[in-house]
């Protein structure tokens, strides 16, 4: 039973991270009905930017005196960086193709993803980059279940971001404009909502969340790699589909479920095939219920 | 010219500043707490110089200032076209074939090796072309079928000693079956979902190859695969046959050439057949095609299986040529490479894809010192092609003629 609870906590941590990445997919899909293949790369870029900034602060010596300030500043700067990156990527690879065929947009997105991950490799090297994991150390035990402070920090930050996003999307004027654009671009532009600006903003927000997930994954696993965006990207996409693509609450739920399934699958079925479980869920969801758990009816052009 | 230039200059300037903003933090922030600007600026200035020249050329060409140069070029091209169209088509084919046949006699081992790679990728590219170019389905797990073909021959050869020629149809069949297995659940989806599910399937196949130790020997791969062999007739003292292994690249080149020619002819025949037209109708509008009585599901499955067949053939040859297979050869990046070849050359166009394959295999060989930038260029090429020239370098011609073209 303790083993089960331990895995449950691990699953929740991982699931929260997947949820953060999945939100980017689902929000972008909501506004332009396109899978942003480069989203995994925003996540990887976030991981790298985080370690660059953290080691920079460490080099300056601030990290020993104000550790939490440094981590907070790193996270914020990284989120800004990735948002900036995503807006540019959108302008270069997606905006010119808004009226082109879907195949063209997909190929362009895929090309962008390859370009970004190789750009990271060229500037940062092919080897793993170690994270200063010793910054958030320790944990406490309940019986034999170990909960590390890092896991608590990750869960807390995830919840904070998710709540913040919900407030942004459902309570503010910007969020209302976003939802309006997702529903009907022409109609919303008639009421003076600049759909280009909203789309760019959606990319930026999604990338910011992914960047934050990238930093936390770096802390959690202790290192980052230039191609680390690929597999989590697909898994987060599976989460977005599972929750019903285009649906924000669904993506959060889907992320948690995918994280749990992966951890429990690895713990009870097979550790070698842990990456396969997410794919199997993705394929069965698409086969049996393409609208996902919380998705509304999806018309033909979307599926 | 100045006017046109002013229009794009602002966008360009913003874009380059944006690039600088992205590049500098990656290159200029160091773990020892120092900031440097020189390195990032050097790289940025290099990019700036190259893209600015490109921009100048682009604008000049658009506004017609380059007419002095381009007009004669276009004229000569037109003349060459007219002159070449007087010679029957089959003559060109014969010339190409003769060059291809004579090729290994004049070249070194190195060139033969590259040529074999080109031929393998022609098979792969044309196979993927059926799925993407004709049927319009984005398949990102295509390399899995290549892997299935390669492992089929590897296992048959190592475990049962079955010859290459026997294994070739078996590899094609297993790849086709794999295609059907993967295709059956995924073909209900369209567009982006299909892309990501095939991506997932490709990864699953790779993971299975990597982890099923008893069958595939996992990441260590399979060694000791036999090269293709033929019975060589010997006329000394009556007729007898010698079992002769085609181990030299010189011989393997001809096997690859035969495979590539087979693929080209088969794909050509498929494009101009009833099935090919049905595929194109599915690509253009699936609902309309279904309405006109095209069995879309069956044909999509067929497109998938046919694409897999060619990948399976290429895979079996790859295993025979390397005499070693490991899961590392069948990663997602390989799929992306093949996809880029198809996209660069022109989806649906056979000469285009051959050009695309040639460009992506031969250019990196020429620019060896830029090997690291290869995938970067591949990704960039995909974006640039889609934005500026989505039909590819040699766009596919329409099958048949439309009524209005005939009249005019």
Coordinates of N, CA and C in Angstrom, one line a residue, chain A residues 29 33-35 37 49 52-53 55-56 59-60 81 84-85 88-89 91-93 96-97 102-104 106-108 110-112 114-115 118-124 230 234 237 241 245 272-273 275-276 279 282-283 286-287 290 300 302-303, chain B residues 11 18 21-23 25-27 29-35 132 136-138 140 184-185 188-193 195-197 199-201 203-204 207-208 211-212 287 332-333 336 339 343 347 372-373 375-376 378-380 382-383 386-387:
Chain A
X29 N -4.2 24.8 -30.3 CA -5.2 24.1 -31.1 C -6.6 24.8 -31.1
X33 N -6.5 25.7 -34.6 CA -6.8 24.3 -35.1 C -5.5 23.7 -35.7
X34 N -4.4 23.9 -35.1 CA -3.2 23.3 -35.6 C -2.4 22.7 -34.5
X35 N -1.8 21.6 -34.7 CA -0.9 21.0 -33.7 C 0.4 21.7 -33.8
X37 N 3.8 21.4 -33.5 CA 4.8 20.4 -33.3 C 6.0 21.0 -32.5
X49 N 17.3 27.3 -20.8 CA 17.4 28.7 -20.3 C 17.5 28.7 -18.8
X52 N 21.0 27.7 -17.7 CA 21.9 28.8 -18.0 C 21.8 29.9 -17.0
X53 N 20.6 30.3 -16.7 CA 20.4 31.4 -15.7 C 20.8 31.0 -14.3
X55 N 23.0 28.8 -13.4 CA 24.4 28.7 -13.2 C 25.1 30.1 -13.3
X56 N 24.4 31.0 -14.1 CA 24.9 32.4 -14.1 C 24.8 33.0 -12.7
X59 N 27.4 31.6 -10.5 CA 28.7 32.1 -10.8 C 28.8 33.5 -10.2
X60 N 27.8 34.3 -10.1 CA 27.8 35.6 -9.5 C 27.9 35.4 -8.0
X81 N 11.5 34.5 -21.9 CA 12.3 34.1 -23.1 C 11.6 33.2 -24.0
X84 N 8.8 34.9 -25.8 CA 9.4 35.7 -26.9 C 9.7 34.7 -28.1
X85 N 10.3 33.6 -27.8 CA 10.7 32.6 -28.8 C 9.4 32.2 -29.6
X88 N 7.9 34.7 -32.0 CA 8.7 34.7 -33.3 C 8.4 33.5 -34.1
X89 N 8.4 32.3 -33.5 CA 8.2 31.1 -34.3 C 6.8 31.2 -34.9
X91 N 5.2 33.8 -35.9 CA 5.3 34.8 -37.0 C 6.0 34.2 -38.2
X92 N 7.1 33.4 -38.0 CA 7.9 32.9 -39.1 C 7.2 31.7 -39.8
X93 N 6.8 30.7 -38.9 CA 6.5 29.4 -39.5 C 5.0 29.1 -39.6
X96 N 2.4 32.8 -42.0 CA 2.2 32.9 -43.5 C 1.4 31.7 -44.1
X97 N 1.2 30.7 -43.3 CA 0.5 29.5 -43.8 C -0.9 29.4 -43.2
X102 N -3.6 22.2 -44.7 CA -3.1 21.8 -43.4 C -1.8 21.0 -43.5
X103 N -1.6 20.3 -44.6 CA -0.4 19.5 -44.7 C 0.8 20.5 -44.7
X104 N 0.7 21.6 -45.4 CA 1.8 22.5 -45.5 C 2.1 23.1 -44.1
X106 N 1.5 21.7 -41.2 CA 2.1 20.7 -40.4 C 3.5 20.4 -40.7
X107 N 3.9 20.4 -42.0 CA 5.2 20.2 -42.4 C 6.1 21.3 -41.9
X108 N 5.6 22.5 -42.0 CA 6.3 23.7 -41.6 C 6.5 23.6 -40.1
X110 N 6.7 21.0 -38.2 CA 7.6 19.9 -37.9 C 9.1 20.4 -38.2
X111 N 9.2 21.1 -39.4 CA 10.5 21.7 -39.7 C 11.0 22.6 -38.7
X112 N 10.1 23.4 -38.1 CA 10.5 24.4 -37.1 C 11.0 23.6 -35.9
X114 N 12.4 20.6 -35.7 CA 13.7 20.1 -36.0 C 14.8 21.2 -35.9
X115 N 14.4 22.3 -36.5 CA 15.3 23.5 -36.5 C 15.6 23.9 -35.1
X118 N 17.8 21.4 -33.1 CA 19.2 21.4 -33.6 C 19.9 22.7 -33.2
X119 N 19.1 23.8 -33.2 CA 19.7 25.0 -32.8 C 20.2 25.0 -31.4
X120 N 19.4 24.3 -30.5 CA 19.8 24.1 -29.1 C 21.0 23.3 -29.0
X121 N 21.1 22.2 -29.9 CA 22.2 21.4 -29.8 C 23.5 22.1 -30.2
X122 N 23.4 23.0 -31.3 CA 24.6 23.6 -31.8 C 25.1 24.7 -30.7
X123 N 24.2 25.3 -30.1 CA 24.6 26.4 -29.1 C 25.0 25.8 -27.8
X124 N 24.4 24.7 -27.4 CA 24.6 24.2 -26.0 C 25.3 22.8 -26.0
X230 N 11.1 16.0 -27.3 CA 10.4 15.2 -28.2 C 9.4 14.3 -27.6
X234 N 5.1 14.5 -27.2 CA 4.1 13.6 -27.7 C 3.2 13.2 -26.5
X237 N 0.9 15.9 -25.8 CA -0.2 15.9 -26.8 C -1.2 14.9 -26.5
X241 N -5.2 15.4 -26.1 CA -6.3 14.7 -26.8 C -7.2 14.0 -25.8
X245 N -9.2 18.0 -27.1 CA -8.3 19.0 -27.5 C -9.1 20.3 -27.7
X272 N 10.5 -0.9 -19.0 CA 11.1 -0.6 -20.3 C 10.1 0.0 -21.2
X273 N 8.9 -0.4 -21.1 CA 7.9 0.1 -22.1 C 7.1 1.3 -21.5
X275 N 7.2 4.4 -22.0 CA 6.9 5.4 -23.0 C 5.7 4.9 -23.9
X276 N 5.5 3.6 -23.9 CA 4.4 3.1 -24.8 C 3.0 3.4 -24.3
X279 N 1.3 6.4 -25.6 CA 0.8 6.2 -27.0 C -0.4 5.4 -27.1
X282 N -3.3 7.3 -26.2 CA -3.6 8.3 -27.3 C -4.3 7.6 -28.4
X283 N -3.8 6.4 -28.8 CA -4.5 5.7 -30.0 C -5.9 5.2 -29.6
X286 N -8.3 8.2 -29.5 CA -8.6 8.7 -30.8 C -9.5 7.7 -31.5
X287 N -9.4 6.4 -31.2 CA -10.2 5.4 -31.9 C -11.6 5.3 -31.3
X290 N -12.9 10.2 -30.0 CA -11.9 11.2 -30.5 C -12.2 12.6 -29.9
X300 N -16.0 17.6 -38.6 CA -15.2 16.8 -39.5 C -13.8 17.4 -39.8
X302 N -12.0 19.1 -38.1 CA -11.0 19.2 -37.0 C -10.4 17.8 -36.8
X303 N -11.1 16.8 -37.1 CA -10.5 15.4 -36.7 C -9.7 14.9 -37.9
Chain B
X11 N 10.0 44.7 -41.4 CA 9.8 43.3 -40.9 C 11.1 42.6 -40.8
X18 N 14.9 40.2 -33.2 CA 14.3 39.1 -32.5 C 15.3 38.0 -32.4
X21 N 18.0 38.7 -30.0 CA 17.5 38.5 -28.6 C 17.4 37.1 -28.2
X22 N 17.2 36.2 -29.1 CA 17.1 34.7 -28.8 C 18.5 34.1 -28.7
X23 N 19.3 34.6 -29.6 CA 20.6 33.9 -29.7 C 21.6 34.3 -28.5
X25 N 21.2 35.1 -25.2 CA 21.2 34.4 -24.0 C 21.7 33.0 -24.0
X26 N 21.6 32.4 -25.2 CA 22.1 31.0 -25.3 C 23.6 31.0 -25.4
X27 N 24.2 32.0 -26.0 CA 25.6 32.0 -26.2 C 26.4 32.9 -25.3
X29 N 25.6 34.0 -21.9 CA 25.5 34.0 -20.5 C 26.3 32.8 -20.0
X30 N 27.3 33.0 -19.2 CA 28.2 31.9 -18.8 C 28.0 31.5 -17.4
X31 N 28.3 30.2 -17.1 CA 28.1 29.7 -15.7 C 29.0 30.4 -14.7
X32 N 30.1 31.0 -15.2 CA 31.0 31.7 -14.2 C 30.6 33.1 -13.8
X33 N 29.4 33.4 -14.3 CA 28.8 34.7 -13.9 C 29.2 35.9 -14.8
X34 N 29.8 35.6 -16.0 CA 30.2 36.6 -16.9 C 29.2 36.7 -18.1
X35 N 29.2 37.8 -18.7 CA 28.4 38.0 -19.9 C 29.4 38.3 -21.0
X132 N 2.1 10.5 -48.7 CA 1.9 11.9 -48.5 C 1.5 12.6 -49.8
X136 N -2.2 12.1 -49.6 CA -2.3 13.3 -48.7 C -2.4 13.1 -47.2
X137 N -1.7 12.0 -46.8 CA -1.7 11.7 -45.3 C -0.3 11.9 -44.8
X138 N -0.2 12.7 -43.8 CA 1.1 12.9 -43.3 C 1.5 11.8 -42.4
X140 N 4.4 10.2 -40.1 CA 5.7 10.6 -39.5 C 6.4 9.3 -38.9
X184 N -4.9 0.4 -39.9 CA -6.3 0.2 -39.6 C -6.9 1.0 -38.5
X185 N -6.2 1.1 -37.4 CA -6.8 2.0 -36.3 C -6.6 3.5 -36.6
X188 N -9.0 6.3 -39.5 CA -10.3 7.0 -39.3 C -10.0 8.5 -39.0
X189 N -8.7 8.8 -38.6 CA -8.4 10.2 -38.3 C -7.9 10.9 -39.6
X190 N -7.9 12.2 -39.5 CA -7.4 13.0 -40.6 C -6.3 13.9 -40.1
X191 N -5.5 14.3 -41.1 CA -4.6 15.4 -40.9 C -3.7 15.2 -39.6
X192 N -3.8 16.2 -38.8 CA -2.8 16.3 -37.7 C -2.8 15.1 -36.7
X193 N -4.0 14.6 -36.5 CA -4.1 13.4 -35.6 C -3.3 12.3 -36.1
X195 N -0.9 12.4 -38.2 CA 0.5 12.6 -38.1 C 1.1 12.2 -36.8
X196 N 0.4 12.6 -35.7 CA 1.0 12.4 -34.4 C 0.9 10.9 -34.0
X197 N -0.2 10.3 -34.4 CA -0.4 8.9 -34.1 C 0.7 8.0 -34.8
X199 N 3.5 9.0 -35.7 CA 4.8 9.3 -35.0 C 4.9 8.4 -33.7
X200 N 3.8 8.3 -33.0 CA 3.7 7.4 -31.9 C 4.0 6.0 -32.2
X201 N 3.4 5.5 -33.3 CA 3.6 4.1 -33.7 C 5.1 3.9 -34.1
X203 N 7.6 5.3 -32.9 CA 8.4 5.2 -31.7 C 8.1 3.9 -31.0
X204 N 6.9 3.4 -31.1 CA 6.6 2.1 -30.4 C 7.4 1.0 -31.1
X207 N 10.9 1.2 -30.0 CA 11.0 0.7 -28.6 C 11.0 -0.8 -28.5
X208 N 10.1 -1.4 -29.3 CA 10.0 -2.8 -29.3 C 11.3 -3.4 -29.8
X211 N 13.8 -3.2 -27.1 CA 13.7 -3.9 -25.8 C 13.4 -5.4 -25.9
X212 N 13.0 -5.9 -27.0 CA 12.7 -7.3 -27.2 C 14.0 -8.0 -27.3
X287 N -14.3 13.9 -48.6 CA -15.7 13.7 -48.6 C -16.3 13.6 -50.0
X332 N 13.2 8.7 -35.3 CA 12.3 9.7 -35.9 C 13.0 10.7 -36.9
X333 N 14.3 11.0 -36.6 CA 15.0 11.9 -37.5 C 15.1 11.4 -38.9
X336 N 12.0 12.1 -40.6 CA 12.0 13.5 -40.9 C 12.8 13.8 -42.1
X339 N 10.9 12.7 -45.1 CA 9.9 13.6 -45.4 C 10.4 14.9 -46.0
X343 N 9.3 16.7 -49.5 CA 8.8 18.0 -49.5 C 9.6 19.0 -50.3
X347 N 5.9 17.2 -53.6 CA 5.1 16.1 -53.3 C 4.4 15.6 -54.5
X372 N 27.5 19.2 -38.9 CA 26.7 19.5 -37.7 C 25.4 20.2 -38.0
X373 N 25.5 21.0 -39.1 CA 24.4 21.9 -39.4 C 23.3 21.2 -40.3
X375 N 20.9 18.8 -39.9 CA 19.5 18.7 -39.5 C 18.9 20.1 -39.4
X376 N 19.8 21.0 -38.9 CA 19.3 22.4 -38.9 C 18.8 22.9 -40.2
X378 N 17.9 20.9 -42.7 CA 16.7 20.2 -43.0 C 15.5 20.8 -42.5
X379 N 15.5 21.2 -41.2 CA 14.4 21.8 -40.6 C 14.0 23.1 -41.3
X380 N 15.1 23.9 -41.5 CA 14.9 25.2 -42.1 C 14.3 25.1 -43.5
X382 N 12.5 22.8 -44.7 CA 11.0 22.4 -44.6 C 10.2 23.6 -44.4
X383 N 10.6 24.5 -43.5 CA 9.8 25.7 -43.3 C 9.8 26.6 -44.5
X386 N 7.8 25.4 -47.4 CA 6.3 25.5 -47.2 C 5.8 26.9 -47.3
X387 N 6.7 27.8 -46.8 CA 6.2 29.2 -46.9 C 6.3 29.8 -48.3

